[in-house]
Short mmCIF file of C-alpha atoms in Angstrom, two decimals:
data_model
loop_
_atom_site.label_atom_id
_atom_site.label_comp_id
_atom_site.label_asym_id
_atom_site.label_seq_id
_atom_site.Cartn_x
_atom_site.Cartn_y
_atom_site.Cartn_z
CA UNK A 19 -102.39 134.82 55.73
CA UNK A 20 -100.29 132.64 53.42
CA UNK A 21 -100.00 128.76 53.51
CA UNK A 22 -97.18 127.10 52.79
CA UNK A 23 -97.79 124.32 50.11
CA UNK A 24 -98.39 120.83 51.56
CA UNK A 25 -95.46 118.39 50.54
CA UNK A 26 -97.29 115.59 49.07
CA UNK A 27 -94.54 112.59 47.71
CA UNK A 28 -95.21 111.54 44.09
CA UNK A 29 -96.93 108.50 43.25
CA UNK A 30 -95.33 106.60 40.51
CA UNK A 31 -97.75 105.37 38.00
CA UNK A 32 -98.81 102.43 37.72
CA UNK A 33 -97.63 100.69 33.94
CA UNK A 34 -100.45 100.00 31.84
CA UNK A 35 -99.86 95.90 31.45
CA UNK A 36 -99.77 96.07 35.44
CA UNK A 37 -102.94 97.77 35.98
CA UNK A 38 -104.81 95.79 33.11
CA UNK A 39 -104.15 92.88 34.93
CA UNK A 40 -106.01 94.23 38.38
CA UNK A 41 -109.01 95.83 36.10
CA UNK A 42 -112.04 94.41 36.55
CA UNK A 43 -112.93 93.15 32.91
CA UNK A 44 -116.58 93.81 31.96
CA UNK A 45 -116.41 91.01 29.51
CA UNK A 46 -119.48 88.49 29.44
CA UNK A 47 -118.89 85.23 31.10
CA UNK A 48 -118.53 82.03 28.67
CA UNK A 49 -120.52 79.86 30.96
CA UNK A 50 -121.05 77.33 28.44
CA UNK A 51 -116.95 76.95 28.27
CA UNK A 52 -117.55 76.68 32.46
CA UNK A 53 -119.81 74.26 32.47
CA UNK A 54 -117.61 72.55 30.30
CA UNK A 55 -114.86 72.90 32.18
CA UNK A 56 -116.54 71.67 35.85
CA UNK A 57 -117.83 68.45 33.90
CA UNK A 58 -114.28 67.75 31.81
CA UNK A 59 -111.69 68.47 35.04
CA UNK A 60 -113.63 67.33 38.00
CA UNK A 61 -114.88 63.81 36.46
CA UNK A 62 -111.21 62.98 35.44
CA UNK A 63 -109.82 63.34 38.80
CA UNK A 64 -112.90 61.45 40.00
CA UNK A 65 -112.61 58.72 37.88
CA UNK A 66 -108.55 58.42 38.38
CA UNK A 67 -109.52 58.20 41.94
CA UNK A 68 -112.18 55.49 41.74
CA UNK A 69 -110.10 53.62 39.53
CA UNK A 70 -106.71 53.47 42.12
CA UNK A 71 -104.49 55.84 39.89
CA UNK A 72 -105.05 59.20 41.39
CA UNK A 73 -101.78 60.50 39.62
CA UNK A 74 -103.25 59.42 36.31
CA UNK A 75 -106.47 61.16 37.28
CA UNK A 76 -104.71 64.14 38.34
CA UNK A 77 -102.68 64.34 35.33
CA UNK A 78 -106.27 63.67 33.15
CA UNK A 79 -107.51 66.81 35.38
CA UNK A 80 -105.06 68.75 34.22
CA UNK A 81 -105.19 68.08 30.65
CA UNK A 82 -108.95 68.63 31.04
CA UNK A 83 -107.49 71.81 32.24
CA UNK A 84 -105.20 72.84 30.11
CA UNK A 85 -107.40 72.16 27.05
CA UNK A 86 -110.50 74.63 28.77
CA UNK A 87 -107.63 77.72 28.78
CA UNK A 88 -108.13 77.02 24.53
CA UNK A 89 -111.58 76.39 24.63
CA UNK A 90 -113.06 79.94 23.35
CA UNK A 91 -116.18 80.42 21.06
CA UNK A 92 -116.43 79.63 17.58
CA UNK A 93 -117.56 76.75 15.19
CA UNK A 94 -117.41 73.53 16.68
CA UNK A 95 -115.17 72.10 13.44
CA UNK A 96 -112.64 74.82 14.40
CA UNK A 97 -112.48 73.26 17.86
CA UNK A 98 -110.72 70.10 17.10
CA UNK A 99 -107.63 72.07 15.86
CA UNK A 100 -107.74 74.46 18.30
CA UNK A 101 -107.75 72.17 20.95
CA UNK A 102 -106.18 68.84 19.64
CA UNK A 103 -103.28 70.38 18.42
CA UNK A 104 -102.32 72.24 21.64
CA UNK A 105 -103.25 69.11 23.76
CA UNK A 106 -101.07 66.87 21.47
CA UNK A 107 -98.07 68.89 22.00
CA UNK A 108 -98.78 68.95 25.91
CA UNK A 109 -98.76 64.72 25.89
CA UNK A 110 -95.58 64.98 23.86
CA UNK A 111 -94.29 67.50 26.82
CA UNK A 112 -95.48 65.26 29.25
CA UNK A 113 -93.88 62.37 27.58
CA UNK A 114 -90.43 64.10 27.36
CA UNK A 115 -90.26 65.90 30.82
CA UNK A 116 -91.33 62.50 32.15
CA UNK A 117 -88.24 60.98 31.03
CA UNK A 118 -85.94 63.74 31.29
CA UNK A 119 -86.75 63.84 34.84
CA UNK A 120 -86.32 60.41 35.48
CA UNK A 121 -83.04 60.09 33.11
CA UNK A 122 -80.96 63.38 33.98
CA UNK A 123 -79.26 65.31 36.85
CA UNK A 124 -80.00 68.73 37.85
CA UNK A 125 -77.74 70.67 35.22
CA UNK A 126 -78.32 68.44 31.97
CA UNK A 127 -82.33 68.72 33.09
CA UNK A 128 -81.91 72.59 32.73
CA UNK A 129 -80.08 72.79 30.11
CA UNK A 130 -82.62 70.25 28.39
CA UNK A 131 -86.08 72.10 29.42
CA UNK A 132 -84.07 75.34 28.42
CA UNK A 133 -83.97 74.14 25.28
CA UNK A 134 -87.45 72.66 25.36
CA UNK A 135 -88.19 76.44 25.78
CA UNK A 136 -86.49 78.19 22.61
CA UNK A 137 -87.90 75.68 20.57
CA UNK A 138 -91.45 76.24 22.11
CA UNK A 139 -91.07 79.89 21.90
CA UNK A 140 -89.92 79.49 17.78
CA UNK A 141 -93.42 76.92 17.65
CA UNK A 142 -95.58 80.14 19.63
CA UNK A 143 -94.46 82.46 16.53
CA UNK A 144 -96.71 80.39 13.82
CA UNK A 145 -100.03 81.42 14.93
CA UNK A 146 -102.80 81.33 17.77
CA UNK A 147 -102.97 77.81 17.78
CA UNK A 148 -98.85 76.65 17.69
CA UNK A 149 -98.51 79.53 20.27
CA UNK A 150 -101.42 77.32 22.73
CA UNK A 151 -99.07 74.13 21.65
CA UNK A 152 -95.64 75.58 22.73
CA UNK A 153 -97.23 77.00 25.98
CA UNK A 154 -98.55 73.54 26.47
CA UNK A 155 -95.78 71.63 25.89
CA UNK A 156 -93.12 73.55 27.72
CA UNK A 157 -95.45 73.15 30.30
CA UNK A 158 -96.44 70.01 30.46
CA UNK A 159 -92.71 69.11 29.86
CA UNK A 160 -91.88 70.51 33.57
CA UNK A 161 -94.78 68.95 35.22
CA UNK A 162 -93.22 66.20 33.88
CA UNK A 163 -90.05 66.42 35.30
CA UNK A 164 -90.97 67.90 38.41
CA UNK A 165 -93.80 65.10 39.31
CA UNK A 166 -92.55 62.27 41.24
CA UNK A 167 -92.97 59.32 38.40
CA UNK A 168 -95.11 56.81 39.54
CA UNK A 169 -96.47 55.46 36.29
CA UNK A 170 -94.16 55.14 33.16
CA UNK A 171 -94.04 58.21 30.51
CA UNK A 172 -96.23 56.78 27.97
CA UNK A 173 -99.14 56.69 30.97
CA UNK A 174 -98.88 59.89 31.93
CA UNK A 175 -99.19 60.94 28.06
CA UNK A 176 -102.03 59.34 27.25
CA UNK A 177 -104.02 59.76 30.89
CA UNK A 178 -103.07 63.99 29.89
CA UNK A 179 -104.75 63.00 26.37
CA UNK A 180 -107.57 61.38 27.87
CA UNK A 181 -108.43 64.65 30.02
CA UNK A 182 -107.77 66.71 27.06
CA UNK A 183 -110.36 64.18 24.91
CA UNK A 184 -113.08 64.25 26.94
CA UNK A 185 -113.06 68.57 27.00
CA UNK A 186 -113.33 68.02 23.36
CA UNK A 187 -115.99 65.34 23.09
CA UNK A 188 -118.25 67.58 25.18
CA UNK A 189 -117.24 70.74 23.04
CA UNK A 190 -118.17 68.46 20.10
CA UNK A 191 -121.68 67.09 21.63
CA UNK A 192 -123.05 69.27 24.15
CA UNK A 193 -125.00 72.45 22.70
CA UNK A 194 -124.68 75.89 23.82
CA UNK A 195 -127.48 77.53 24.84
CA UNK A 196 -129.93 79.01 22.11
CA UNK A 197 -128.15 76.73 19.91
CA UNK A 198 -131.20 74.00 19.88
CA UNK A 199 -133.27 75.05 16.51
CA UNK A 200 -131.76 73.71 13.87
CA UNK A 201 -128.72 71.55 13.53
CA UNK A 202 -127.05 73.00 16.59
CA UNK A 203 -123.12 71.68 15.16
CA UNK A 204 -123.26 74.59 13.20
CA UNK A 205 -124.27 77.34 15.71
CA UNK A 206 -120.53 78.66 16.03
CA UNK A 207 -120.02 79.28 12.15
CA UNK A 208 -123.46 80.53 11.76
CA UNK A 209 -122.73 83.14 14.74
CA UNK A 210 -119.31 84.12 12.89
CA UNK A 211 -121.23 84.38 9.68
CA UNK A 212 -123.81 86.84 11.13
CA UNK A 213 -120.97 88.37 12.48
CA UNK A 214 -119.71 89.29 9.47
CA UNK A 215 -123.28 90.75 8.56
CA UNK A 216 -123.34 92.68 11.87
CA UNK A 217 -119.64 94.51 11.44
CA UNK A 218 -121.03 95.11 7.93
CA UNK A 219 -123.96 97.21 9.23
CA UNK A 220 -121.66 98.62 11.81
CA UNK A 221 -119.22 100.06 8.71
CA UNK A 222 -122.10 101.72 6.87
CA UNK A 223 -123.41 103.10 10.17
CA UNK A 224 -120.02 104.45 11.00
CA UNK A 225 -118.97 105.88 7.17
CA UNK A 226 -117.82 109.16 7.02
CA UNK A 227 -117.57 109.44 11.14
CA UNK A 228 -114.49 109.09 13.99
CA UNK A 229 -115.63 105.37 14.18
CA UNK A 230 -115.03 104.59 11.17
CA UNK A 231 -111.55 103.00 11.64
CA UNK A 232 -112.68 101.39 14.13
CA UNK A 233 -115.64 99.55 12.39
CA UNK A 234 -113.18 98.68 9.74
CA UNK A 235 -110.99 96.76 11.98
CA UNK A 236 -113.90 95.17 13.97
CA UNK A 237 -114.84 93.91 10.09
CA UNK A 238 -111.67 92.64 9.48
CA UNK A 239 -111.21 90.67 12.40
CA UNK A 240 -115.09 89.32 11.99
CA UNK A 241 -113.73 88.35 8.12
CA UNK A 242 -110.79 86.59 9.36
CA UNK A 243 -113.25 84.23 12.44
CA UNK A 244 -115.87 83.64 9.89
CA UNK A 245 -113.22 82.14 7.39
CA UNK A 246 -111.66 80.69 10.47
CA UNK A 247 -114.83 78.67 11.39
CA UNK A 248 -115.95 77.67 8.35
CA UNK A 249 -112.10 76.19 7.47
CA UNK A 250 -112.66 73.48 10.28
CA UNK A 251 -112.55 69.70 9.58
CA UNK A 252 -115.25 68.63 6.49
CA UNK A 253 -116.08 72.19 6.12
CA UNK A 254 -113.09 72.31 3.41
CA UNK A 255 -113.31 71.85 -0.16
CA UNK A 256 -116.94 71.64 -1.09
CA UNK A 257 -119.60 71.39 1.43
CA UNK A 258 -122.07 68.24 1.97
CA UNK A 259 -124.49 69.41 3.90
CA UNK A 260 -127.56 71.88 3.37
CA UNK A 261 -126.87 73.99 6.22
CA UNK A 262 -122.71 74.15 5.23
CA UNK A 263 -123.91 74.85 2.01
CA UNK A 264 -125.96 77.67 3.13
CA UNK A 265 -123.38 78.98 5.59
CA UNK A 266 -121.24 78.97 2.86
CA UNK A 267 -123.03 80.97 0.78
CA UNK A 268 -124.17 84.20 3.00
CA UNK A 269 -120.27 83.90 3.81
CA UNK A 270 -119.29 84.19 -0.03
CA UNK A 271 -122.42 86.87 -0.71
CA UNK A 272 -120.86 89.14 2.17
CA UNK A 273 -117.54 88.82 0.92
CA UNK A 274 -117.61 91.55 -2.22
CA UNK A 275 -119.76 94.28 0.05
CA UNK A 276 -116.99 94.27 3.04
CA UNK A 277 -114.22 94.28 0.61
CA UNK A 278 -115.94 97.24 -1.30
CA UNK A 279 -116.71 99.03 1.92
CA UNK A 280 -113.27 98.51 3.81
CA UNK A 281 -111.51 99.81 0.34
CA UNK A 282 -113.62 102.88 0.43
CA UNK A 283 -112.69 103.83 4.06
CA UNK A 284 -109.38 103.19 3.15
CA UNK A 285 -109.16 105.59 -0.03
CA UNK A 286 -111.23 107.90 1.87
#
């Protein structure tokens, strides 16, 4: 006896960036970057509210906030730009939306954060850290027009600097864990250094094989974080200190081995 086919509707597929953003990512968790982030937001709004200026504190929080989103591994040098530079352009949003908001009707407000935006979007095009700083400052910008103004621009700015600050002092001081032998300041360069070593290791493993490619561009990206880290404030120029001097060193000896190896693959 023949069955007729079951009518089942099509399902239309899901697009990749859509279903990337539901996926569970396996990724470990940066608790140190968590801590961090409980003890820089959540004192800020505490202090704001101790201190009678809950907007300031609020605005501090979200600074504090703001400046976690940036805070990623890597040296501690490295940090200052990647997080000062963003944070800067969010108090010079602040500052701007602040007084746009106050200053302008509906329209010319618009028209003015719509420009805001193409110039933040041209800033995002320079690199990983001017893209954080024309996020932030677009950003910032409309809080800053959309927040009822209770305290003058220049306030606001530097209460969403001090939040910003105090992420960075405790990315500067605190350690990370494991990082306690030895002079800890340096535990995110010499992690991008061994890096380095490790991709190395990874190449030769993978010569000759389908992973090869791979392990090439996993090299190349541990190149370009190593060189990253150890470009940070007073790592530039010459270095001072034993342990730069060292890190500097293994960097430099690595160098001429993953150049030799990633031209290999390549001719191969």
């Amino acid at each position: 006896m023949n069955r007729s086919p079951v009518f089942r509707p099509a399902v239309p597929a899901v697009p990749p960036w859509l279903a990337h953003a539901f996926r569970a990512q396996r990724e470990p968790v940066p608790w140190s970057a968590v801590c961090r982030g409980a003890l820089a937001a959540g004192p800020s709004l505490l202090a704001g509210m101790l201190l009678g200026r809950t907007a300031l504190g609020v605005l501090a929080a979200i600074g504090a906030m703001l400046a976690g989103i940036n805070d990623r591994p890597g040296g501690r040098r490295a940090s200052v730009r990647r997080l000062g530079v963003p944070a800067a352009a969010g108090a010079a949003g602040l500052l701007a939306g602040t007084y746009a908001g106050q200053g302008l009707t509906a329209v010319p407000l618009t028209l003015a954060l719509t420009a805001l935006g193409l110039a933040a979007g041209g800033i995002s095009a320079v690199g990983p850290v001017a893209s954080a700083a024309g996020t932030q400052l677009l950003v910032a910008a409309a809080v800053g027009a959309g927040m009822p103004a209770a305290d003058p621009g220049w306030q606001r700015a530097l209460a969403f600097l001090a939040g910003a600050g105090w992420l960075l002092a405790l990315r500067l001081v605190l350690p990370t864990p494991g990082s306690l032998a030895g002079d800890f300041r340096f535990d995110g360069e010499r992690a991008a250094v061994a890096g380095v070593y490790d991709a190395i290791a990874a190449l030769v493993e993978a010569a000759g094989g389908p992973h090869a490619t791979a392990r090439r561009a996993a090299l190349t990206a541990a190149l370009d974080h190593a060189q990253d880290a150890l470009a940070g404030p007073r790592l530039r120029g010459y270095a001072t200190r034993a342990a730069e001097r060292r890190l500097h060193a293994r960097f430099a000896a690595a160098l001429p081995l993953a150049d030799r190896l990633r031209s290999r693959e390549v001719t191969e």
